[in-house]
């Protein structure tokens, strides 16, 4: 929690005493040897690098598989649409054939700025998320696809 003083036994002990302790985000050093947290989160320690930091939720959306989202089409490439799930996040991929009964001839033609209702199929910290406009277990759209009419409002 913010303002919590870390005890000496939590701090990593370097193999080489000449290597200084590296404090990362979320920690503040108060001389002579007090280390205090500045925001809430999970305390992470890397003993090899003699580093310590606080990992926290920054408030941005992090996609998780099976989340249902409303995405904005950013642009299209040869085999997929690139969608924005939230501001300041990487673009999600929506394959052209990720719609109910879609083929190369019957795939939807979505323009930039179109809104879609989709489900996150895969998401990883190391790669862009992938979304689809159908339920993979049934193959049915279940109301997913392009949203027509109405207005979009930022909250």
PDB file of N, CA and C in Angstrom, residues 87-137:
ATOM      1  N   UNK A  87      -8.160   3.493 -26.010  1.00  0.00           N
ATOM      2  CA  UNK A  87      -7.065   4.409 -26.331  1.00  0.00           C
ATOM      3  C   UNK A  87      -5.745   3.952 -25.700  1.00  0.00           C
ATOM      4  N   UNK A  88      -4.666   4.177 -26.375  1.00  0.00           N
ATOM      5  CA  UNK A  88      -3.313   3.913 -25.884  1.00  0.00           C
ATOM      6  C   UNK A  88      -3.022   2.428 -25.662  1.00  0.00           C
ATOM      7  N   UNK A  89      -3.733   1.551 -26.343  1.00  0.00           N
ATOM      8  CA  UNK A  89      -3.411   0.129 -26.291  1.00  0.00           C
ATOM      9  C   UNK A  89      -3.065  -0.313 -27.701  1.00  0.00           C
ATOM     10  N   UNK A  90      -2.389  -1.449 -27.816  1.00  0.00           N
ATOM     11  CA  UNK A  90      -2.037  -1.936 -29.152  1.00  0.00           C
ATOM     12  C   UNK A  90      -3.311  -2.358 -29.885  1.00  0.00           C
ATOM     13  N   UNK A  91      -3.249  -2.314 -31.199  1.00  0.00           N
ATOM     14  CA  UNK A  91      -4.415  -2.665 -32.004  1.00  0.00           C
ATOM     15  C   UNK A  91      -4.658  -4.166 -31.977  1.00  0.00           C
ATOM     16  N   UNK A  92      -5.929  -4.540 -31.936  1.00  0.00           N
ATOM     17  CA  UNK A  92      -6.313  -5.954 -31.962  1.00  0.00           C
ATOM     18  C   UNK A  92      -6.527  -6.373 -33.414  1.00  0.00           C
ATOM     19  N   UNK A  93      -6.331  -7.642 -33.677  1.00  0.00           N
ATOM     20  CA  UNK A  93      -6.534  -8.178 -35.022  1.00  0.00           C
ATOM     21  C   UNK A  93      -7.900  -8.851 -35.111  1.00  0.00           C
ATOM     22  N   UNK A  94      -8.623  -8.543 -36.163  1.00  0.00           N
ATOM     23  CA  UNK A  94      -9.907  -9.177 -36.456  1.00  0.00           C
ATOM     24  C   UNK A  94      -9.794  -9.769 -37.848  1.00  0.00           C
ATOM     25  N   UNK A  95      -9.567 -11.094 -37.956  1.00  0.00           N
ATOM     26  CA  UNK A  95      -9.449 -11.696 -39.291  1.00  0.00           C
ATOM     27  C   UNK A  95     -10.713 -11.457 -40.122  1.00  0.00           C
ATOM     28  N   UNK A  96     -10.553 -11.300 -41.418  1.00  0.00           N
ATOM     29  CA  UNK A  96     -11.697 -11.067 -42.301  1.00  0.00           C
ATOM     30  C   UNK A  96     -12.690 -12.213 -42.232  1.00  0.00           C
ATOM     31  N   UNK A  97     -12.236 -13.411 -41.943  1.00  0.00           N
ATOM     32  CA  UNK A  97     -13.119 -14.580 -41.900  1.00  0.00           C
ATOM     33  C   UNK A  97     -13.615 -14.894 -40.490  1.00  0.00           C
ATOM     34  N   UNK A  98     -13.445 -13.973 -39.545  1.00  0.00           N
ATOM     35  CA  UNK A  98     -13.856 -14.204 -38.158  1.00  0.00           C
ATOM     36  C   UNK A  98     -15.289 -13.734 -37.912  1.00  0.00           C
ATOM     37  N   UNK A  99     -16.151 -13.940 -38.900  1.00  0.00           N
ATOM     38  CA  UNK A  99     -17.567 -13.622 -38.795  1.00  0.00           C
ATOM     39  C   UNK A  99     -18.354 -14.879 -39.109  1.00  0.00           C
ATOM     40  N   UNK A 100     -19.588 -14.961 -38.634  1.00  0.00           N
ATOM     41  CA  UNK A 100     -20.419 -16.136 -38.879  1.00  0.00           C
ATOM     42  C   UNK A 100     -20.589 -16.371 -40.379  1.00  0.00           C
ATOM     43  N   UNK A 101     -20.308 -17.559 -40.838  1.00  0.00           N
ATOM     44  CA  UNK A 101     -20.456 -17.994 -42.230  1.00  0.00           C
ATOM     45  C   UNK A 101     -19.698 -17.117 -43.225  1.00  0.00           C
ATOM     46  N   UNK A 102     -18.591 -16.519 -42.820  1.00  0.00           N
ATOM     47  CA  UNK A 102     -17.836 -15.646 -43.722  1.00  0.00           C
ATOM     48  C   UNK A 102     -16.934 -16.457 -44.646  1.00  0.00           C
ATOM     49  N   UNK A 103     -16.908 -16.061 -45.906  1.00  0.00           N
ATOM     50  CA  UNK A 103     -15.978 -16.614 -46.886  1.00  0.00           C
ATOM     51  C   UNK A 103     -15.282 -15.421 -47.540  1.00  0.00           C
ATOM     52  N   UNK A 104     -14.379 -15.699 -48.450  1.00  0.00           N
ATOM     53  CA  UNK A 104     -13.691 -14.590 -49.123  1.00  0.00           C
ATOM     54  C   UNK A 104     -14.673 -13.712 -49.886  1.00  0.00           C
ATOM     55  N   UNK A 105     -15.750 -14.310 -50.385  1.00  0.00           N
ATOM     56  CA  UNK A 105     -16.733 -13.533 -51.147  1.00  0.00           C
ATOM     57  C   UNK A 105     -17.757 -12.846 -50.245  1.00  0.00           C
ATOM     58  N   UNK A 106     -18.086 -13.456 -49.106  1.00  0.00           N
ATOM     59  CA  UNK A 106     -19.163 -12.918 -48.269  1.00  0.00           C
ATOM     60  C   UNK A 106     -18.663 -12.185 -47.026  1.00  0.00           C
ATOM     61  N   UNK A 107     -17.375 -11.950 -46.947  1.00  0.00           N
ATOM     62  CA  UNK A 107     -16.854 -11.261 -45.755  1.00  0.00           C
ATOM     63  C   UNK A 107     -17.365  -9.835 -45.717  1.00  0.00           C
ATOM     64  N   UNK A 108     -17.556  -9.272 -44.516  1.00  0.00           N
ATOM     65  CA  UNK A 108     -18.066  -7.897 -44.432  1.00  0.00           C
ATOM     66  C   UNK A 108     -17.024  -6.876 -44.897  1.00  0.00           C
ATOM     67  N   UNK A 109     -17.510  -5.815 -45.490  1.00  0.00           N
ATOM     68  CA  UNK A 109     -16.648  -4.713 -45.926  1.00  0.00           C
ATOM     69  C   UNK A 109     -16.793  -3.602 -44.882  1.00  0.00           C
ATOM     70  N   UNK A 110     -15.864  -3.528 -43.957  1.00  0.00           N
ATOM     71  CA  UNK A 110     -15.927  -2.541 -42.881  1.00  0.00           C
ATOM     72  C   UNK A 110     -14.968  -1.399 -43.175  1.00  0.00           C
ATOM     73  N   UNK A 111     -15.438  -0.196 -42.986  1.00  0.00           N
ATOM     74  CA  UNK A 111     -14.589   0.971 -43.241  1.00  0.00           C
ATOM     75  C   UNK A 111     -13.966   1.448 -41.932  1.00  0.00           C
ATOM     76  N   UNK A 112     -12.980   2.291 -42.050  1.00  0.00           N
ATOM     77  CA  UNK A 112     -12.317   2.861 -40.887  1.00  0.00           C
ATOM     78  C   UNK A 112     -13.332   3.662 -40.072  1.00  0.00           C
ATOM     79  N   UNK A 113     -13.333   3.444 -38.755  1.00  0.00           N
ATOM     80  CA  UNK A 113     -14.265   4.130 -37.867  1.00  0.00           C
ATOM     81  C   UNK A 113     -15.511   3.325 -37.546  1.00  0.00           C
ATOM     82  N   UNK A 114     -15.739   2.217 -38.245  1.00  0.00           N
ATOM     83  CA  UNK A 114     -16.916   1.376 -37.966  1.00  0.00           C
ATOM     84  C   UNK A 114     -16.766   0.728 -36.589  1.00  0.00           C
ATOM     85  N   UNK A 115     -17.893   0.544 -35.909  1.00  0.00           N
ATOM     86  CA  UNK A 115     -17.890  -0.100 -34.591  1.00  0.00           C
ATOM     87  C   UNK A 115     -18.319  -1.548 -34.729  1.00  0.00           C
ATOM     88  N   UNK A 116     -17.638  -2.423 -33.987  1.00  0.00           N
ATOM     89  CA  UNK A 116     -18.011  -3.838 -33.992  1.00  0.00           C
ATOM     90  C   UNK A 116     -18.162  -4.331 -32.557  1.00  0.00           C
ATOM     91  N   UNK A 117     -19.017  -5.312 -32.401  1.00  0.00           N
ATOM     92  CA  UNK A 117     -19.225  -5.996 -31.129  1.00  0.00           C
ATOM     93  C   UNK A 117     -18.544  -7.347 -31.291  1.00  0.00           C
ATOM     94  N   UNK A 118     -17.533  -7.628 -30.468  1.00  0.00           N
ATOM     95  CA  UNK A 118     -16.720  -8.831 -30.678  1.00  0.00           C
ATOM     96  C   UNK A 118     -16.289  -9.448 -29.351  1.00  0.00           C
ATOM     97  N   UNK A 119     -15.711 -10.637 -29.456  1.00  0.00           N
ATOM     98  CA  UNK A 119     -15.196 -11.367 -28.297  1.00  0.00           C
ATOM     99  C   UNK A 119     -13.684 -11.531 -28.459  1.00  0.00           C
ATOM    100  N   UNK A 120     -12.933 -11.331 -27.373  1.00  0.00           N
ATOM    101  CA  UNK A 120     -11.487 -11.516 -27.405  1.00  0.00           C
ATOM    102  C   UNK A 120     -11.207 -13.018 -27.453  1.00  0.00           C
ATOM    103  N   UNK A 121     -10.515 -13.451 -28.489  1.00  0.00           N
ATOM    104  CA  UNK A 121     -10.199 -14.869 -28.658  1.00  0.00           C
ATOM    105  C   UNK A 121      -8.881 -15.206 -27.980  1.00  0.00           C
ATOM    106  N   UNK A 122      -7.868 -14.386 -28.217  1.00  0.00           N
ATOM    107  CA  UNK A 122      -6.575 -14.623 -27.587  1.00  0.00           C
ATOM    108  C   UNK A 122      -5.958 -13.289 -27.203  1.00  0.00           C
ATOM    109  N   UNK A 123      -5.273 -13.317 -26.080  1.00  0.00           N
ATOM    110  CA  UNK A 123      -4.603 -12.108 -25.607  1.00  0.00           C
ATOM    111  C   UNK A 123      -3.371 -12.544 -24.833  1.00  0.00           C
ATOM    112  N   UNK A 124      -2.292 -11.856 -25.076  1.00  0.00           N
ATOM    113  CA  UNK A 124      -1.041 -12.168 -24.412  1.00  0.00           C
ATOM    114  C   UNK A 124      -0.288 -10.869 -24.195  1.00  0.00           C
ATOM    115  N   UNK A 125       0.552 -10.903 -23.209  1.00  0.00           N
ATOM    116  CA  UNK A 125       1.390  -9.757 -22.910  1.00  0.00           C
ATOM    117  C   UNK A 125       2.403  -9.513 -24.038  1.00  0.00           C
ATOM    118  N   UNK A 126       2.696 -10.559 -24.816  1.00  0.00           N
ATOM    119  CA  UNK A 126       3.758 -10.489 -25.811  1.00  0.00           C
ATOM    120  C   UNK A 126       3.269 -10.344 -27.250  1.00  0.00           C
ATOM    121  N   UNK A 127       1.968 -10.423 -27.486  1.00  0.00           N
ATOM    122  CA  UNK A 127       1.481 -10.270 -28.852  1.00  0.00           C
ATOM    123  C   UNK A 127       0.147  -9.523 -28.847  1.00  0.00           C
ATOM    124  N   UNK A 128      -0.234  -9.008 -30.003  1.00  0.00           N
ATOM    125  CA  UNK A 128      -1.476  -8.249 -30.116  1.00  0.00           C
ATOM    126  C   UNK A 128      -2.672  -9.165 -29.883  1.00  0.00           C
ATOM    127  N   UNK A 129      -3.728  -8.646 -29.260  1.00  0.00           N
ATOM    128  CA  UNK A 129      -4.918  -9.473 -29.043  1.00  0.00           C
ATOM    129  C   UNK A 129      -5.631  -9.775 -30.352  1.00  0.00           C
ATOM    130  N   UNK A 130      -6.402 -10.839 -30.356  1.00  0.00           N
ATOM    131  CA  UNK A 130      -7.191 -11.211 -31.523  1.00  0.00           C
ATOM    132  C   UNK A 130      -8.649 -11.290 -31.096  1.00  0.00           C
ATOM    133  N   UNK A 131      -9.536 -10.740 -31.916  1.00  0.00           N
ATOM    134  CA  UNK A 131     -10.965 -10.765 -31.623  1.00  0.00           C
ATOM    135  C   UNK A 131     -11.702 -11.477 -32.747  1.00  0.00           C
ATOM    136  N   UNK A 132     -12.924 -11.932 -32.462  1.00  0.00           N
ATOM    137  CA  UNK A 132     -13.761 -12.588 -33.458  1.00  0.00           C
ATOM    138  C   UNK A 132     -15.210 -12.188 -33.211  1.00  0.00           C
ATOM    139  N   UNK A 133     -16.003 -12.199 -34.265  1.00  0.00           N
ATOM    140  CA  UNK A 133     -17.413 -11.808 -34.159  1.00  0.00           C
ATOM    141  C   UNK A 133     -18.330 -13.020 -34.200  1.00  0.00           C
ATOM    142  N   UNK A 134     -17.919 -14.101 -33.565  1.00  0.00           N
ATOM    143  CA  UNK A 134     -18.774 -15.276 -33.413  1.00  0.00           C
ATOM    144  C   UNK A 134     -18.289 -16.065 -32.206  1.00  0.00           C
ATOM    145  N   UNK A 135     -19.145 -16.916 -31.704  1.00  0.00           N
ATOM    146  CA  UNK A 135     -18.781 -17.769 -30.584  1.00  0.00           C
ATOM    147  C   UNK A 135     -18.046 -18.980 -31.150  1.00  0.00           C
ATOM    148  N   UNK A 136     -16.790 -19.216 -30.760  1.00  0.00           N
ATOM    149  CA  UNK A 136     -16.032 -20.323 -31.353  1.00  0.00           C
ATOM    150  C   UNK A 136     -16.627 -21.702 -31.059  1.00  0.00           C
ATOM    151  N   UNK A 137     -17.347 -21.852 -29.959  1.00  0.00           N
ATOM    152  CA  UNK A 137     -17.906 -23.169 -29.631  1.00  0.00           C
ATOM    153  C   UNK A 137     -19.147 -23.494 -30.463  1.00  0.00           C
TER     154      UNK A 137
END
